[in-house]
Amino acid sequence: MTTNHQARTHEPPVARVAVVTGGSRGIGRAVARKLAQDGLAVVVNYAHDAAAAEETAAAITASGGRAIRVQADVADESAVAAAFDRAEQEFGGVDVVVNCAGRLALSPIADLDLAVLDAVHRTNIRGAFVVAQQAARRLRVGGSFVGFSTSVVGTQFPGYGAYAASKGAVESITLILARELRGRNITVNTIAPGPTATDMFLDGKTPDQIDQLAKTPPLERLGTPEDIANVVAFLTGPEGHWVNGQILRANGGMV
């Protein structure tokens, strides 16, 4: 990974550039690696875990790709703007933005600590809006923005009230943003995964709960981060560019 500006000036130009928030682990890491495999230079955003973000970026560069890691709390508009500045400085622009950063809290609505509600909504609503705002300002013509929701918005499992409410907000701005970007050939879509085997999903669940959720889709398994990364690659690639303003429930057939 190059950090010297003089060295960067001798590198070949990059055709396409992606900013992936929450790119240090889970779905975000899989997305960053998949987009790099498809030839994009990747800015791996992270909030706290610099070591994990470095692992993601190092894996990409070890495979012949180009990646840098950039710290930013997605709810901090100044930090996010600086991350996009870094993408433009390092690689010349931004063509794909994927907002994988998110926060999950499980609790019955009656018992939920409102401080937890505020934290969830700060990341999942304010953060999603901040990243979408920068994407709208920075994406080059022909680019793509992908947000993340959850299939729980549709399944409405008990205990997911705060999380589903925050992701419903993400879904509600998807078509609005797509329409606001008319004339720039930019697509805006949101992916709503079902149960996916990430640390965030598995944390706090018993083996029986995980097994039950795995059996819920007709395909009778949990999704993998790679399953979701493949959907992102489709939506941000030329084959998926006619898909716009949509919520795609990538969940193995859950209602």
Short mmCIF file of C-alpha atoms in Angstrom, two decimals:
data_model
loop_
_atom_site.label_atom_id
_atom_site.label_comp_id
_atom_site.label_asym_id
_atom_site.label_seq_id
_atom_site.Cartn_x
_atom_site.Cartn_y
_atom_site.Cartn_z
CA MET A 1 0.00 0.00 0.00
CA THR A 2 1.49 3.29 -1.12
CA THR A 3 1.49 6.23 1.27
CA ASN A 4 3.95 8.54 -0.51
CA HIS A 5 2.42 11.13 -2.84
CA GLN A 6 5.44 11.18 -5.13
CA ALA A 7 5.20 7.41 -5.62
CA ARG A 8 1.49 7.67 -6.41
CA THR A 9 2.13 9.99 -9.33
CA HIS A 10 3.96 7.15 -11.15
CA GLU A 11 1.15 4.63 -10.75
CA PRO A 12 -1.21 3.92 -13.67
CA PRO A 13 -4.60 5.66 -13.53
CA VAL A 14 -7.43 3.78 -11.88
CA ALA A 15 -10.50 3.10 -14.00
CA ARG A 16 -13.06 2.88 -11.18
CA VAL A 17 -12.94 3.63 -7.47
CA ALA A 18 -15.14 2.42 -4.61
CA VAL A 19 -15.69 3.71 -1.10
CA VAL A 20 -16.94 0.94 1.21
CA THR A 21 -18.02 1.99 4.68
CA GLY A 22 -17.88 -0.62 7.40
CA GLY A 23 -15.31 -2.35 5.21
CA SER A 24 -13.18 -3.86 7.95
CA ARG A 25 -15.33 -6.90 8.76
CA GLY A 26 -18.33 -8.99 7.77
CA ILE A 27 -20.31 -7.99 4.71
CA GLY A 28 -18.25 -4.83 4.25
CA ARG A 29 -15.01 -6.79 4.06
CA ALA A 30 -16.51 -9.23 1.55
CA VAL A 31 -17.80 -6.32 -0.54
CA ALA A 32 -14.42 -4.58 -0.52
CA ARG A 33 -12.62 -7.75 -1.61
CA LYS A 34 -15.17 -8.57 -4.32
CA LEU A 35 -15.06 -5.10 -5.83
CA ALA A 36 -11.25 -5.22 -5.78
CA GLN A 37 -11.38 -8.57 -7.59
CA ASP A 38 -13.52 -6.87 -10.22
CA GLY A 39 -10.80 -4.28 -10.77
CA LEU A 40 -11.89 -1.37 -8.59
CA ALA A 41 -9.56 0.51 -6.28
CA VAL A 42 -11.12 0.42 -2.83
CA VAL A 43 -11.20 2.82 0.09
CA VAL A 44 -11.85 0.65 3.16
CA ASN A 45 -13.62 2.77 5.74
CA TYR A 46 -13.73 1.73 9.39
CA ALA A 47 -14.92 3.27 12.64
CA HIS A 48 -12.73 1.73 15.34
CA ASP A 49 -10.93 -1.48 14.33
CA ALA A 50 -7.86 -0.26 12.46
CA ALA A 51 -6.22 -3.69 12.57
CA ALA A 52 -9.18 -5.37 10.89
CA ALA A 53 -9.33 -2.63 8.25
CA GLU A 54 -5.62 -3.07 7.61
CA GLU A 55 -6.16 -6.82 7.17
CA THR A 56 -8.83 -6.12 4.56
CA ALA A 57 -6.67 -3.64 2.66
CA ALA A 58 -3.61 -5.89 2.90
CA ALA A 59 -5.53 -8.87 1.54
CA ILE A 60 -6.59 -6.78 -1.45
CA THR A 61 -3.11 -5.49 -2.20
CA ALA A 62 -1.61 -8.97 -1.72
CA SER A 63 -3.94 -10.19 -4.46
CA GLY A 64 -2.78 -7.47 -6.84
CA GLY A 65 -5.49 -4.91 -6.10
CA ARG A 66 -5.30 -1.38 -4.79
CA ALA A 67 -6.73 -0.35 -1.43
CA ILE A 68 -6.27 2.09 1.41
CA ARG A 69 -7.94 2.23 4.81
CA VAL A 70 -9.55 5.42 6.11
CA GLN A 71 -11.08 5.96 9.56
CA ALA A 72 -14.39 7.81 9.82
CA ASP A 73 -17.50 7.60 11.95
CA VAL A 74 -20.22 7.56 9.28
CA ALA A 75 -22.41 9.87 11.37
CA ASP A 76 -19.67 12.54 11.45
CA GLU A 77 -20.10 14.60 8.30
CA SER A 78 -16.65 16.18 8.52
CA ALA A 79 -14.92 12.82 8.89
CA VAL A 80 -16.91 11.31 6.02
CA ALA A 81 -16.15 14.28 3.77
CA ALA A 82 -12.46 13.84 4.62
CA ALA A 83 -12.67 10.15 3.69
CA PHE A 84 -14.07 11.07 0.29
CA ASP A 85 -11.35 13.71 -0.07
CA ARG A 86 -8.79 10.98 0.55
CA ALA A 87 -10.38 8.76 -2.11
CA GLU A 88 -10.14 11.59 -4.63
CA GLN A 89 -6.56 12.40 -3.66
CA GLU A 90 -5.36 8.79 -3.82
CA PHE A 91 -7.31 7.50 -6.80
CA GLY A 92 -8.72 10.50 -8.67
CA GLY A 93 -12.43 10.24 -7.94
CA VAL A 94 -15.30 8.04 -6.72
CA ASP A 95 -17.50 5.80 -8.87
CA VAL A 96 -19.09 3.42 -6.35
CA VAL A 97 -20.23 4.01 -2.78
CA VAL A 98 -21.43 1.10 -0.63
CA ASN A 99 -22.65 1.95 2.87
CA CYS A 100 -22.19 -1.26 4.86
CA ALA A 101 -21.67 0.45 8.22
CA GLY A 102 -24.40 -0.39 10.68
CA ARG A 103 -25.32 -1.03 14.29
CA LEU A 104 -27.63 -3.75 15.67
CA ALA A 105 -29.40 -3.83 19.03
CA LEU A 106 -31.98 -6.45 20.02
CA SER A 107 -34.63 -5.73 22.64
CA PRO A 108 -38.39 -5.75 23.04
CA ILE A 109 -39.68 -2.23 22.44
CA ALA A 110 -41.00 -2.03 26.01
CA ASP A 111 -37.55 -2.69 27.47
CA LEU A 112 -35.29 -0.79 25.08
CA ASP A 113 -32.91 1.71 26.63
CA LEU A 114 -33.51 4.91 24.68
CA ALA A 115 -29.80 5.68 24.75
CA VAL A 116 -29.34 2.47 22.76
CA LEU A 117 -32.07 3.60 20.38
CA ASP A 118 -30.25 6.88 19.85
CA ALA A 119 -26.96 5.07 19.15
CA VAL A 120 -28.58 2.73 16.63
CA HIS A 121 -30.30 5.57 14.84
CA ARG A 122 -27.18 7.75 14.87
CA THR A 123 -25.29 5.14 12.87
CA ASN A 124 -28.09 3.63 10.81
CA ILE A 125 -30.11 6.75 9.95
CA ARG A 126 -27.84 9.77 10.35
CA GLY A 127 -24.83 7.78 9.15
CA ALA A 128 -26.69 6.45 6.13
CA PHE A 129 -27.85 9.97 5.28
CA VAL A 130 -24.36 11.46 5.66
CA VAL A 131 -22.80 8.83 3.39
CA ALA A 132 -25.62 9.20 0.84
CA GLN A 133 -25.15 12.96 0.89
CA GLN A 134 -21.45 12.70 0.11
CA ALA A 135 -22.15 10.08 -2.56
CA ALA A 136 -24.66 12.43 -4.19
CA ARG A 137 -22.09 15.21 -4.22
CA ARG A 138 -19.04 13.18 -5.26
CA LEU A 139 -20.04 10.26 -7.51
CA ARG A 140 -18.84 10.58 -11.06
CA VAL A 141 -21.23 10.22 -14.00
CA GLY A 142 -22.24 6.58 -14.44
CA GLY A 143 -21.61 5.69 -10.81
CA SER A 144 -23.57 3.66 -8.28
CA PHE A 145 -24.67 3.96 -4.67
CA VAL A 146 -25.73 0.95 -2.60
CA GLY A 147 -27.25 1.27 0.85
CA PHE A 148 -28.07 -1.50 3.31
CA SER A 149 -31.35 -2.34 4.97
CA THR A 150 -32.53 -5.66 6.44
CA SER A 151 -35.16 -8.21 5.53
CA VAL A 152 -36.50 -7.78 9.09
CA VAL A 153 -38.27 -4.68 7.75
CA GLY A 154 -40.51 -7.24 6.05
CA THR A 155 -40.38 -10.24 8.42
CA GLN A 156 -40.85 -8.02 11.50
CA PHE A 157 -39.36 -10.44 14.03
CA PRO A 158 -39.89 -9.49 17.69
CA GLY A 159 -36.91 -7.81 19.30
CA TYR A 160 -35.81 -6.01 16.15
CA GLY A 161 -37.93 -2.87 16.59
CA ALA A 162 -35.12 -0.32 16.82
CA TYR A 163 -33.07 -1.93 14.06
CA ALA A 164 -35.99 -2.39 11.66
CA ALA A 165 -37.16 1.17 12.26
CA SER A 166 -33.73 2.53 11.41
CA LYS A 167 -33.47 0.45 8.24
CA GLY A 168 -36.98 1.39 7.16
CA ALA A 169 -35.64 4.95 6.99
CA VAL A 170 -32.86 3.79 4.67
CA GLU A 171 -35.39 2.15 2.36
CA SER A 172 -37.54 5.27 2.29
CA ILE A 173 -34.80 7.50 0.85
CA THR A 174 -33.63 5.06 -1.85
CA LEU A 175 -35.98 6.02 -4.67
CA ILE A 176 -35.92 9.66 -3.60
CA LEU A 177 -32.15 9.82 -4.04
CA ALA A 178 -32.33 7.94 -7.34
CA ARG A 179 -34.77 10.55 -8.64
CA GLU A 180 -32.70 13.44 -7.30
CA LEU A 181 -29.69 12.19 -9.27
CA ARG A 182 -31.55 12.21 -12.58
CA GLY A 183 -29.34 13.27 -15.47
CA ARG A 184 -26.08 11.86 -14.09
CA ASN A 185 -26.57 8.19 -15.03
CA ILE A 186 -26.11 7.17 -11.37
CA THR A 187 -27.99 4.23 -9.86
CA VAL A 188 -29.19 4.09 -6.26
CA ASN A 189 -30.31 0.82 -4.70
CA THR A 190 -30.62 -0.76 -1.27
CA ILE A 191 -29.90 -4.37 -0.37
CA ALA A 192 -31.90 -5.94 2.47
CA PRO A 193 -30.09 -9.13 3.51
CA GLY A 194 -31.74 -11.93 5.43
CA PRO A 195 -29.91 -13.81 8.20
CA THR A 196 -26.23 -13.65 7.23
CA ALA A 197 -23.37 -15.32 9.07
CA THR A 198 -21.49 -12.28 10.35
CA ASP A 199 -20.16 -11.51 13.82
CA MET A 200 -22.85 -8.84 14.26
CA PHE A 201 -25.63 -11.31 13.41
CA LEU A 202 -24.26 -14.22 15.48
CA ASP A 203 -23.47 -12.17 18.58
CA GLY A 204 -25.83 -12.89 21.48
CA LYS A 205 -27.76 -15.69 19.76
CA THR A 206 -27.94 -19.26 21.00
CA PRO A 207 -27.12 -22.17 18.68
CA ASP A 208 -30.83 -23.07 18.64
CA GLN A 209 -31.79 -19.55 17.58
CA ILE A 210 -29.18 -19.56 14.82
CA ASP A 211 -30.34 -22.97 13.63
CA GLN A 212 -33.97 -21.84 13.56
CA LEU A 213 -33.12 -18.74 11.55
CA ALA A 214 -30.98 -20.79 9.16
CA LYS A 215 -33.98 -23.03 8.42
CA THR A 216 -36.37 -20.13 7.75
CA PRO A 217 -35.49 -19.47 4.06
CA PRO A 218 -36.49 -22.13 1.54
CA LEU A 219 -32.79 -22.58 0.77
CA GLU A 220 -32.37 -23.66 4.43
CA ARG A 221 -29.12 -21.94 5.29
CA LEU A 222 -27.72 -18.67 6.47
CA GLY A 223 -26.47 -16.28 3.86
CA THR A 224 -22.75 -15.60 3.65
CA PRO A 225 -21.03 -12.23 3.31
CA GLU A 226 -19.91 -13.39 -0.12
CA ASP A 227 -23.53 -13.96 -1.18
CA ILE A 228 -24.27 -10.32 -0.43
CA ALA A 229 -21.03 -9.08 -1.98
CA ASN A 230 -21.99 -10.74 -5.25
CA VAL A 231 -25.27 -8.80 -5.25
CA VAL A 232 -23.37 -5.56 -4.66
CA ALA A 233 -21.02 -6.39 -7.54
CA PHE A 234 -24.01 -6.93 -9.82
CA LEU A 235 -25.72 -3.67 -8.86
CA THR A 236 -22.53 -1.62 -9.24
CA GLY A 237 -21.39 -3.29 -12.45
CA PRO A 238 -22.53 -2.74 -16.04
CA GLU A 239 -24.88 -5.75 -15.98
CA GLY A 240 -26.93 -4.24 -13.14
CA HIS A 241 -27.05 -0.63 -14.26
CA TRP A 242 -30.68 -0.79 -15.37
CA VAL A 243 -31.71 -1.60 -11.79
CA ASN A 244 -32.38 1.70 -10.05
CA GLY A 245 -34.31 2.93 -7.03
CA GLN A 246 -34.98 -0.60 -5.80
CA ILE A 247 -34.95 -2.52 -2.50
CA LEU A 248 -33.46 -5.95 -3.19
CA ARG A 249 -34.21 -8.55 -0.51
CA ALA A 250 -31.25 -10.91 -0.73
CA ASN A 251 -32.48 -13.49 1.75
CA GLY A 252 -32.81 -16.93 0.20
CA GLY A 253 -36.59 -16.64 -0.19
CA MET A 254 -37.82 -15.30 3.15
CA VAL A 255 -41.14 -13.47 3.05
#
